[in-house]
Amino acid sequence: MQDTKTTLTSTSEFEKEVYTGLTDYPKHLSSKYFYDKKGDKLFQDIMAMPTYYLTDCEYEILEDNKEEITNLFTEFGAFDLIELGAGDGKKTKILLKEFSDKNVDFTYVPIDISDNALNQLHNSIEKELPKIKVQPFQGTYFEALEDINSRKNRKIILFLGSNIGNLEHDQAKGFMKKIQELMEPEDLLFMGFDQKKNPQTILDAYNDKEGVTAAFNKNVLARINTELNANFNLEQFLHWEVYNPETGSAKSYLVSKIEQKVRIEALDLNITFKPWETIHTEISQKYDDEIINWLAKESGLEMTTAYQSLAYGYKNCVFKK
Ligand code: AVI
């Protein structure tokens, strides 16, 4: 039989989602595409801003409770510390340092969509905390679940920074349920939830005066320009944040300031925008106890402990199945 070679021109997930999102009404794009080298840096800058209170809250919780958390995690001996959306791992290093100082037997498995962020994290841990065993995994949260499934040690799954808030409730529920199904009775899920609070504090966190969050939001358009050969004029879009104190959802939009046409060469697609037409780009859900308990119940998890930052209202909850 003749050996035939087929050239497959595969359409990437990015191309598919950009096509669907920008031909839909209303238009939308996923915030997971904010993160390339430039987006990672912008997010690091956001986390360093005092208005983005979430980072300080979690630092405070981890710093104040690191001894108790160590006891909780080491209860059954060796474990895999699996971090979903590890980013630059700055907050996690509080725990990593504590574990290293106490010679805790564990392997750190940082998981992130960004290769660049993972490499930086891996290098910095090798330098700062050389005793720690690190096994990075690059992929989306859903790809990461497969990797988690194949692990044999006790699993402690970290999902910090209120990353869960970037999922709509139904997605969050489905995701937590999938995690629950992969957990053994002694495994733990340790999650950060930003809480409902003064709406102005939330708006300030997602709409800084320096324009860093605006640049972060617009980075999805910048990526379409460079990766899909498009001609978005970033100046002609406005970063707009809304917060609904009833539902707790903070939403980011890009709003077209004028009527405009955009060409996306790689998709052979022309997109038109009416003046003030929107692209929904991100949800950053804020929680209260009712929503957290509902998510836990729906996904078959039981909350065993919660650590709270009182200054701003932020919670790290521990769940078992
Ligand atoms: C990663 N994630 C939890 C951040 C958030 O708060 O939704 C991303 C972010 N978007 C704007 N500022 C920060």
mmCIF file of C-alpha atoms and ligand atoms in Angstrom:
data_model
loop_
_atom_site.group_PDB
_atom_site.id
_atom_site.type_symbol
_atom_site.label_atom_id
_atom_site.label_comp_id
_atom_site.label_asym_id
_atom_site.label_seq_id
_atom_site.Cartn_x
_atom_site.Cartn_y
_atom_site.Cartn_z
ATOM 1 C CA MET A 1 0.000 0.000 0.000
ATOM 2 C CA GLN A 2 1.235 3.416 -0.891
ATOM 3 C CA ASP A 3 2.240 5.676 1.937
ATOM 4 C CA THR A 4 0.264 8.879 1.542
ATOM 5 C CA LYS A 5 1.096 12.045 3.407
ATOM 6 C CA THR A 6 -1.735 14.438 4.123
ATOM 7 C CA THR A 7 -1.087 18.055 5.039
ATOM 8 C CA LEU A 8 -3.620 19.094 7.604
ATOM 9 C CA THR A 9 -4.169 22.798 8.018
ATOM 10 C CA SER A 10 -5.436 22.687 11.581
ATOM 11 C CA THR A 11 -7.429 25.606 12.896
ATOM 12 C CA SER A 12 -6.269 26.523 16.377
ATOM 13 C CA GLU A 13 -8.600 26.863 19.346
ATOM 14 C CA PHE A 14 -7.737 30.575 19.355
ATOM 15 C CA GLU A 15 -8.812 31.000 15.714
ATOM 16 C CA LYS A 16 -12.046 29.090 16.308
ATOM 17 C CA GLU A 17 -12.970 31.077 19.407
ATOM 18 C CA VAL A 18 -12.101 34.422 17.810
ATOM 19 C CA TYR A 19 -14.256 33.540 14.815
ATOM 20 C CA THR A 20 -17.223 32.422 16.942
ATOM 21 C CA GLY A 21 -16.934 35.260 19.432
ATOM 22 C CA LEU A 22 -16.686 38.075 16.911
ATOM 23 C CA THR A 23 -19.422 36.786 14.590
ATOM 24 C CA ASP A 24 -21.831 36.278 17.510
ATOM 25 C CA TYR A 25 -24.252 38.875 18.850
ATOM 26 C CA PRO A 26 -23.395 40.346 21.300
ATOM 27 C CA LYS A 27 -19.706 39.861 20.582
ATOM 28 C CA HIS A 28 -17.456 38.132 23.115
ATOM 29 C CA LEU A 29 -13.864 36.900 23.533
ATOM 30 C CA SER A 30 -12.421 34.761 26.318
ATOM 31 C CA SER A 31 -10.183 36.309 28.981
ATOM 32 C CA LYS A 32 -7.922 33.252 28.756
ATOM 33 C CA TYR A 33 -6.464 34.948 25.663
ATOM 34 C CA PHE A 34 -5.221 37.951 27.675
ATOM 35 C CA TYR A 35 -2.170 35.912 28.638
ATOM 36 C CA ASP A 36 0.864 35.982 26.362
ATOM 37 C CA LYS A 37 4.292 37.349 27.338
ATOM 38 C CA LYS A 38 2.977 40.913 27.401
ATOM 39 C CA GLY A 39 -0.298 39.915 29.093
ATOM 40 C CA ASP A 40 1.555 37.956 31.792
ATOM 41 C CA LYS A 41 3.632 41.055 32.555
ATOM 42 C CA LEU A 42 0.542 43.285 32.630
ATOM 43 C CA PHE A 43 -1.169 40.878 35.037
ATOM 44 C CA GLN A 44 1.922 40.898 37.279
ATOM 45 C CA ASP A 45 1.767 44.709 37.252
ATOM 46 C CA ILE A 46 -1.955 44.575 38.146
ATOM 47 C CA MET A 47 -1.252 42.237 41.067
ATOM 48 C CA ALA A 48 1.352 44.684 42.373
ATOM 49 C CA MET A 49 -1.096 47.619 42.386
ATOM 50 C CA PRO A 50 -2.609 48.543 45.778
ATOM 51 C CA THR A 51 -6.054 48.963 44.173
ATOM 52 C CA TYR A 52 -5.976 45.285 43.160
ATOM 53 C CA TYR A 53 -6.541 44.249 46.787
ATOM 54 C CA LEU A 54 -6.960 40.507 46.017
ATOM 55 C CA THR A 55 -3.207 39.826 46.067
ATOM 56 C CA ASP A 56 -2.636 41.442 49.473
ATOM 57 C CA CYS A 57 -5.605 39.580 50.951
ATOM 58 C CA GLU A 58 -4.263 36.206 49.916
ATOM 59 C CA TYR A 59 -0.719 37.068 51.045
ATOM 60 C CA GLU A 60 -2.138 37.974 54.428
ATOM 61 C CA ILE A 61 -4.161 34.747 54.706
ATOM 62 C CA LEU A 62 -1.273 32.502 53.666
ATOM 63 C CA GLU A 63 1.271 34.327 55.843
ATOM 64 C CA ASP A 64 -0.960 34.356 58.944
ATOM 65 C CA ASN A 65 -2.014 30.711 58.628
ATOM 66 C CA LYS A 66 1.016 29.004 57.089
ATOM 67 C CA GLU A 67 1.684 26.808 60.129
ATOM 68 C CA GLU A 68 -1.889 25.547 60.356
ATOM 69 C CA ILE A 69 -1.978 25.024 56.580
ATOM 70 C CA THR A 70 1.274 23.028 56.764
ATOM 71 C CA ASN A 71 -0.267 20.762 59.422
ATOM 72 C CA LEU A 72 -3.353 20.279 57.285
ATOM 73 C CA PHE A 73 -1.389 19.401 54.163
ATOM 74 C CA THR A 74 1.108 17.053 55.856
ATOM 75 C CA GLU A 75 -1.475 15.057 57.808
ATOM 76 C CA PHE A 76 -1.010 11.919 55.648
ATOM 77 C CA GLY A 77 2.691 12.300 54.743
ATOM 78 C CA ALA A 78 3.939 12.910 51.153
ATOM 79 C CA PHE A 79 1.702 14.760 48.693
ATOM 80 C CA ASP A 80 1.554 16.444 45.295
ATOM 81 C CA LEU A 81 0.802 20.169 45.513
ATOM 82 C CA ILE A 82 -1.018 20.837 42.249
ATOM 83 C CA GLU A 83 -1.576 24.507 41.478
ATOM 84 C CA LEU A 84 -4.075 25.446 38.774
ATOM 85 C CA GLY A 85 -3.252 28.759 37.087
ATOM 86 C CA ALA A 86 0.018 29.137 38.987
ATOM 87 C CA GLY A 87 1.135 32.317 37.156
ATOM 88 C CA ASP A 88 4.250 33.748 38.777
ATOM 89 C CA GLY A 89 3.597 31.709 41.954
ATOM 90 C CA LYS A 90 4.431 34.696 44.166
ATOM 91 C CA LYS A 91 1.751 33.927 46.759
ATOM 92 C CA THR A 92 2.368 30.194 46.688
ATOM 93 C CA LYS A 93 6.020 30.814 47.536
ATOM 94 C CA ILE A 94 4.908 31.723 51.070
ATOM 95 C CA LEU A 95 3.796 28.095 51.470
ATOM 96 C CA LEU A 96 6.650 26.657 49.407
ATOM 97 C CA LYS A 97 9.209 28.409 51.613
ATOM 98 C CA GLU A 98 7.497 27.190 54.776
ATOM 99 C CA PHE A 99 7.413 23.606 53.430
ATOM 100 C CA SER A 100 11.041 23.801 52.347
ATOM 101 C CA ASP A 101 12.152 25.137 55.755
ATOM 102 C CA LYS A 102 10.294 22.286 57.454
ATOM 103 C CA ASN A 103 11.607 19.636 55.034
ATOM 104 C CA VAL A 104 8.096 18.648 54.007
ATOM 105 C CA ASP A 105 7.975 15.729 51.525
ATOM 106 C CA PHE A 106 6.031 16.988 48.494
ATOM 107 C CA THR A 107 6.209 17.678 44.745
ATOM 108 C CA TYR A 108 5.054 21.031 43.407
ATOM 109 C CA VAL A 109 3.063 20.758 40.145
ATOM 110 C CA PRO A 110 2.378 24.275 38.823
ATOM 111 C CA ILE A 111 -0.113 24.292 35.935
ATOM 112 C CA ASP A 112 -0.610 27.291 33.676
ATOM 113 C CA ILE A 113 -1.751 28.102 30.158
ATOM 114 C CA SER A 114 1.316 30.334 29.737
ATOM 115 C CA ASP A 115 4.601 28.595 28.944
ATOM 116 C CA ASN A 116 6.421 31.807 29.607
ATOM 117 C CA ALA A 117 4.978 32.190 33.134
ATOM 118 C CA LEU A 118 5.757 28.535 33.933
ATOM 119 C CA ASN A 119 9.382 28.801 32.787
ATOM 120 C CA GLN A 120 9.923 31.929 34.871
ATOM 121 C CA LEU A 121 8.333 30.253 37.879
ATOM 122 C CA HIS A 122 10.381 27.062 37.479
ATOM 123 C CA ASN A 123 13.643 29.020 37.170
ATOM 124 C CA SER A 124 12.881 31.206 40.154
ATOM 125 C CA ILE A 125 12.049 28.206 42.370
ATOM 126 C CA GLU A 126 15.243 26.414 41.337
ATOM 127 C CA LYS A 127 17.158 29.516 42.365
ATOM 128 C CA GLU A 128 15.268 30.524 45.531
ATOM 129 C CA LEU A 129 14.091 27.162 46.887
ATOM 130 C CA PRO A 130 16.441 24.538 45.379
ATOM 131 C CA LYS A 131 15.274 21.703 47.649
ATOM 132 C CA ILE A 132 11.776 21.669 46.091
ATOM 133 C CA LYS A 133 10.833 19.078 43.446
ATOM 134 C CA VAL A 134 8.980 20.858 40.617
ATOM 135 C CA GLN A 135 7.015 19.237 37.753
ATOM 136 C CA PRO A 136 5.430 22.039 35.658
ATOM 137 C CA PHE A 137 2.524 21.286 33.315
ATOM 138 C CA GLN A 138 1.531 23.631 30.483
ATOM 139 C CA GLY A 139 -2.126 23.577 29.460
ATOM 140 C CA THR A 140 -5.660 24.782 30.103
ATOM 141 C CA TYR A 141 -7.478 23.921 33.333
ATOM 142 C CA PHE A 142 -9.385 21.198 31.539
ATOM 143 C CA GLU A 143 -6.236 19.619 30.062
ATOM 144 C CA ALA A 144 -4.726 19.825 33.533
ATOM 145 C CA LEU A 145 -7.470 17.628 34.961
ATOM 146 C CA GLU A 146 -6.163 14.707 32.872
ATOM 147 C CA ASP A 147 -2.699 15.168 34.336
ATOM 148 C CA ILE A 148 -4.182 15.324 37.839
ATOM 149 C CA ASN A 149 -6.038 12.086 37.188
ATOM 150 C CA SER A 150 -2.824 10.198 36.488
ATOM 151 C CA ARG A 151 -1.173 11.163 39.806
ATOM 152 C CA LYS A 152 -0.798 8.555 42.522
ATOM 153 C CA ASN A 153 0.211 10.570 45.600
ATOM 154 C CA ARG A 154 -2.226 12.375 47.878
ATOM 155 C CA LYS A 155 -3.395 15.446 45.954
ATOM 156 C CA ILE A 156 -3.663 18.940 47.368
ATOM 157 C CA ILE A 157 -5.128 21.125 44.640
ATOM 158 C CA LEU A 158 -4.553 24.867 44.902
ATOM 159 C CA PHE A 159 -6.731 27.273 42.971
ATOM 160 C CA LEU A 160 -5.747 30.703 44.284
ATOM 161 C CA GLY A 161 -6.315 34.341 43.333
ATOM 162 C CA SER A 162 -10.082 33.910 42.878
ATOM 163 C CA ASN A 163 -9.270 32.389 39.486
ATOM 164 C CA ILE A 164 -12.551 30.500 39.781
ATOM 165 C CA GLY A 165 -14.242 33.898 39.371
ATOM 166 C CA ASN A 166 -13.216 33.959 35.712
ATOM 167 C CA LEU A 167 -15.712 31.157 35.088
ATOM 168 C CA GLU A 168 -19.484 31.637 34.817
ATOM 169 C CA HIS A 169 -21.368 29.815 37.614
ATOM 170 C CA ASP A 170 -22.289 26.833 35.450
ATOM 171 C CA GLN A 171 -18.722 26.419 34.218
ATOM 172 C CA ALA A 172 -17.395 26.847 37.780
ATOM 173 C CA LYS A 173 -19.826 24.212 39.037
ATOM 174 C CA GLY A 174 -18.851 21.804 36.243
ATOM 175 C CA PHE A 175 -15.164 22.428 36.869
ATOM 176 C CA MET A 176 -15.408 21.887 40.631
ATOM 177 C CA LYS A 177 -17.445 18.731 40.022
ATOM 178 C CA LYS A 178 -14.748 17.380 37.691
ATOM 179 C CA ILE A 179 -12.118 18.091 40.355
ATOM 180 C CA GLN A 180 -14.277 16.383 42.977
ATOM 181 C CA GLU A 181 -14.534 13.281 40.777
ATOM 182 C CA LEU A 182 -10.739 13.092 40.579
ATOM 183 C CA MET A 183 -10.278 13.457 44.328
ATOM 184 C CA GLU A 184 -9.749 10.593 46.764
ATOM 185 C CA PRO A 185 -11.210 10.948 50.271
ATOM 186 C CA GLU A 186 -7.928 12.238 51.755
ATOM 187 C CA ASP A 187 -7.295 14.789 48.943
ATOM 188 C CA LEU A 188 -7.975 18.510 49.468
ATOM 189 C CA LEU A 189 -9.016 21.430 47.306
ATOM 190 C CA PHE A 190 -7.779 24.831 48.574
ATOM 191 C CA MET A 191 -9.499 27.704 46.786
ATOM 192 C CA GLY A 192 -9.513 31.511 46.896
ATOM 193 C CA PHE A 193 -12.831 33.356 46.581
ATOM 194 C CA ASP A 194 -13.033 37.126 46.370
ATOM 195 C CA GLN A 195 -16.038 38.329 48.355
ATOM 196 C CA LYS A 196 -18.776 40.845 47.601
ATOM 197 C CA LYS A 197 -17.817 44.227 49.059
ATOM 198 C CA ASN A 198 -18.180 47.974 48.513
ATOM 199 C CA PRO A 199 -18.882 48.150 44.764
ATOM 200 C CA GLN A 200 -16.524 51.121 44.406
ATOM 201 C CA THR A 201 -13.595 49.061 45.741
ATOM 202 C CA ILE A 202 -14.297 46.473 43.053
ATOM 203 C CA LEU A 203 -14.612 49.049 40.275
ATOM 204 C CA ASP A 204 -11.329 50.652 41.385
ATOM 205 C CA ALA A 205 -9.601 47.249 41.308
ATOM 206 C CA TYR A 206 -10.651 46.645 37.698
ATOM 207 C CA ASN A 207 -10.344 50.152 36.351
ATOM 208 C CA ASP A 208 -7.055 51.616 37.576
ATOM 209 C CA LYS A 209 -6.194 55.198 36.672
ATOM 210 C CA GLU A 210 -2.831 54.169 35.194
ATOM 211 C CA GLY A 211 -4.658 52.179 32.496
ATOM 212 C CA VAL A 212 -2.867 48.877 33.211
ATOM 213 C CA THR A 213 -6.131 46.895 33.347
ATOM 214 C CA ALA A 214 -7.279 48.623 30.155
ATOM 215 C CA ALA A 215 -4.074 47.516 28.399
ATOM 216 C CA PHE A 216 -4.548 44.000 29.810
ATOM 217 C CA ASN A 217 -8.105 43.862 28.448
ATOM 218 C CA LYS A 218 -7.028 45.234 25.060
ATOM 219 C CA ASN A 219 -4.209 42.694 24.885
ATOM 220 C CA VAL A 220 -6.650 40.182 23.424
ATOM 221 C CA LEU A 221 -7.057 42.520 20.429
ATOM 222 C CA ALA A 222 -3.288 43.025 20.253
ATOM 223 C CA ARG A 223 -2.886 39.239 20.098
ATOM 224 C CA ILE A 224 -5.445 38.949 17.297
ATOM 225 C CA ASN A 225 -3.486 41.635 15.432
ATOM 226 C CA THR A 226 -0.133 39.885 15.706
ATOM 227 C CA GLU A 227 -1.179 36.235 15.687
ATOM 228 C CA LEU A 228 -4.049 36.372 13.204
ATOM 229 C CA ASN A 229 -2.817 39.284 11.110
ATOM 230 C CA ALA A 230 -5.629 41.708 11.938
ATOM 231 C CA ASN A 231 -5.847 45.491 12.043
ATOM 232 C CA PHE A 232 -7.681 46.396 15.264
ATOM 233 C CA ASN A 233 -6.958 50.015 16.236
ATOM 234 C CA LEU A 234 -6.676 49.685 20.020
ATOM 235 C CA GLU A 235 -7.167 53.433 20.458
ATOM 236 C CA GLN A 236 -10.690 53.102 19.092
ATOM 237 C CA PHE A 237 -11.793 50.782 21.896
ATOM 238 C CA LEU A 238 -12.650 51.733 25.449
ATOM 239 C CA HIS A 239 -12.045 49.496 28.460
ATOM 240 C CA TRP A 240 -15.299 49.429 30.454
ATOM 241 C CA GLU A 241 -15.969 47.739 33.777
ATOM 242 C CA VAL A 242 -19.371 47.128 35.341
ATOM 243 C CA TYR A 243 -20.173 45.568 38.683
ATOM 244 C CA ASN A 244 -23.571 44.248 39.670
ATOM 245 C CA PRO A 245 -23.743 44.182 43.488
ATOM 246 C CA GLU A 246 -26.784 41.900 43.394
ATOM 247 C CA THR A 247 -25.230 39.053 41.401
ATOM 248 C CA GLY A 248 -21.615 39.818 42.385
ATOM 249 C CA SER A 249 -20.406 39.735 38.794
ATOM 250 C CA ALA A 250 -17.779 42.227 37.658
ATOM 251 C CA LYS A 251 -17.638 42.241 33.876
ATOM 252 C CA SER A 252 -15.083 43.732 31.507
ATOM 253 C CA TYR A 253 -15.961 44.981 28.067
ATOM 254 C CA LEU A 254 -14.227 46.560 25.111
ATOM 255 C CA VAL A 255 -16.486 49.205 23.616
ATOM 256 C CA SER A 256 -16.054 50.449 20.070
ATOM 257 C CA LYS A 257 -15.867 54.267 20.147
ATOM 258 C CA ILE A 258 -16.817 54.598 16.486
ATOM 259 C CA GLU A 259 -18.309 52.723 13.572
ATOM 260 C CA GLN A 260 -15.407 50.662 12.266
ATOM 261 C CA LYS A 261 -14.349 47.727 10.128
ATOM 262 C CA VAL A 262 -11.653 45.272 11.106
ATOM 263 C CA ARG A 263 -9.967 42.751 8.840
ATOM 264 C CA ILE A 264 -8.704 39.454 10.286
ATOM 265 C CA GLU A 265 -6.577 38.065 7.501
ATOM 266 C CA ALA A 266 -5.918 34.598 8.959
ATOM 267 C CA LEU A 267 -9.674 33.987 9.239
ATOM 268 C CA ASP A 268 -10.495 35.714 5.945
ATOM 269 C CA LEU A 269 -12.995 37.688 7.980
ATOM 270 C CA ASN A 270 -14.257 41.285 8.029
ATOM 271 C CA ILE A 271 -15.889 42.416 11.253
ATOM 272 C CA THR A 272 -17.973 45.557 11.561
ATOM 273 C CA PHE A 273 -18.629 47.490 14.746
ATOM 274 C CA LYS A 274 -21.430 49.958 15.263
ATOM 275 C CA PRO A 275 -20.600 52.959 17.456
ATOM 276 C CA TRP A 276 -20.615 51.825 21.137
ATOM 277 C CA GLU A 277 -20.936 48.160 20.241
ATOM 278 C CA THR A 278 -19.404 45.881 22.882
ATOM 279 C CA ILE A 279 -17.139 42.851 23.136
ATOM 280 C CA HIS A 280 -17.559 41.080 26.477
ATOM 281 C CA THR A 281 -14.108 39.876 27.510
ATOM 282 C CA GLU A 282 -14.062 38.848 31.179
ATOM 283 C CA ILE A 283 -16.116 37.962 34.210
ATOM 284 C CA SER A 284 -14.576 38.302 37.676
ATOM 285 C CA GLN A 285 -17.236 36.857 39.959
ATOM 286 C CA LYS A 286 -17.446 38.038 43.585
ATOM 287 C CA TYR A 287 -18.893 35.599 46.102
ATOM 288 C CA ASP A 288 -20.881 35.439 49.312
ATOM 289 C CA ASP A 289 -21.319 32.429 51.608
ATOM 290 C CA GLU A 290 -24.570 31.419 49.897
ATOM 291 C CA ILE A 291 -22.903 31.163 46.480
ATOM 292 C CA ILE A 292 -19.841 29.312 47.828
ATOM 293 C CA ASN A 293 -22.037 26.814 49.703
ATOM 294 C CA TRP A 294 -24.196 26.345 46.619
ATOM 295 C CA LEU A 295 -21.137 25.682 44.410
ATOM 296 C CA ALA A 296 -19.768 23.202 46.958
ATOM 297 C CA LYS A 297 -23.084 21.356 47.286
ATOM 298 C CA GLU A 298 -23.668 21.207 43.536
ATOM 299 C CA SER A 299 -20.190 19.811 42.936
ATOM 300 C CA GLY A 300 -20.318 17.249 45.740
ATOM 301 C CA LEU A 301 -17.721 18.924 47.948
ATOM 302 C CA GLU A 302 -17.704 19.588 51.660
ATOM 303 C CA MET A 303 -16.072 22.706 53.098
ATOM 304 C CA THR A 304 -13.905 21.805 56.092
ATOM 305 C CA THR A 305 -12.107 25.083 56.892
ATOM 306 C CA ALA A 306 -12.166 28.701 55.717
ATOM 307 C CA TYR A 307 -9.536 31.382 56.247
ATOM 308 C CA GLN A 308 -10.645 34.957 55.900
ATOM 309 C CA SER A 309 -8.987 38.304 55.280
ATOM 310 C CA LEU A 310 -11.074 40.754 57.219
ATOM 311 C CA ALA A 311 -9.644 43.982 55.807
ATOM 312 C CA TYR A 312 -11.255 43.535 52.391
ATOM 313 C CA GLY A 313 -13.318 40.389 52.450
ATOM 314 C CA TYR A 314 -11.557 37.498 50.766
ATOM 315 C CA LYS A 315 -11.744 33.804 51.647
ATOM 316 C CA ASN A 316 -9.599 30.742 51.147
ATOM 317 C CA CYS A 317 -11.745 27.655 51.591
ATOM 318 C CA VAL A 318 -10.656 24.066 52.057
ATOM 319 C CA PHE A 319 -12.853 21.340 50.554
ATOM 320 C CA LYS A 320 -12.835 17.566 50.667
ATOM 321 C CA LYS A 321 -15.150 15.181 48.834
HETATM 322 C C1 AVI B 1 -6.836 36.025 37.068
HETATM 323 N N1 AVI B 1 -8.069 36.659 37.518
HETATM 324 C C2 AVI B 1 -8.558 36.054 38.767
HETATM 325 C C3 AVI B 1 -8.035 38.127 37.554
HETATM 326 C C4 AVI B 1 -9.400 38.686 38.057
HETATM 327 O O1 AVI B 1 -9.390 39.353 39.077
HETATM 328 O O2 AVI B 1 -10.404 38.387 37.431
HETATM 329 C C5 AVI B 1 -7.698 38.717 36.207
HETATM 330 C C6 AVI B 1 -7.831 40.214 36.156
HETATM 331 N N2 AVI B 1 -8.553 40.875 35.306
HETATM 332 C C7 AVI B 1 -8.447 42.171 35.508
HETATM 333 N N3 AVI B 1 -7.652 42.360 36.550
HETATM 334 C C8 AVI B 1 -7.230 41.139 36.963
#
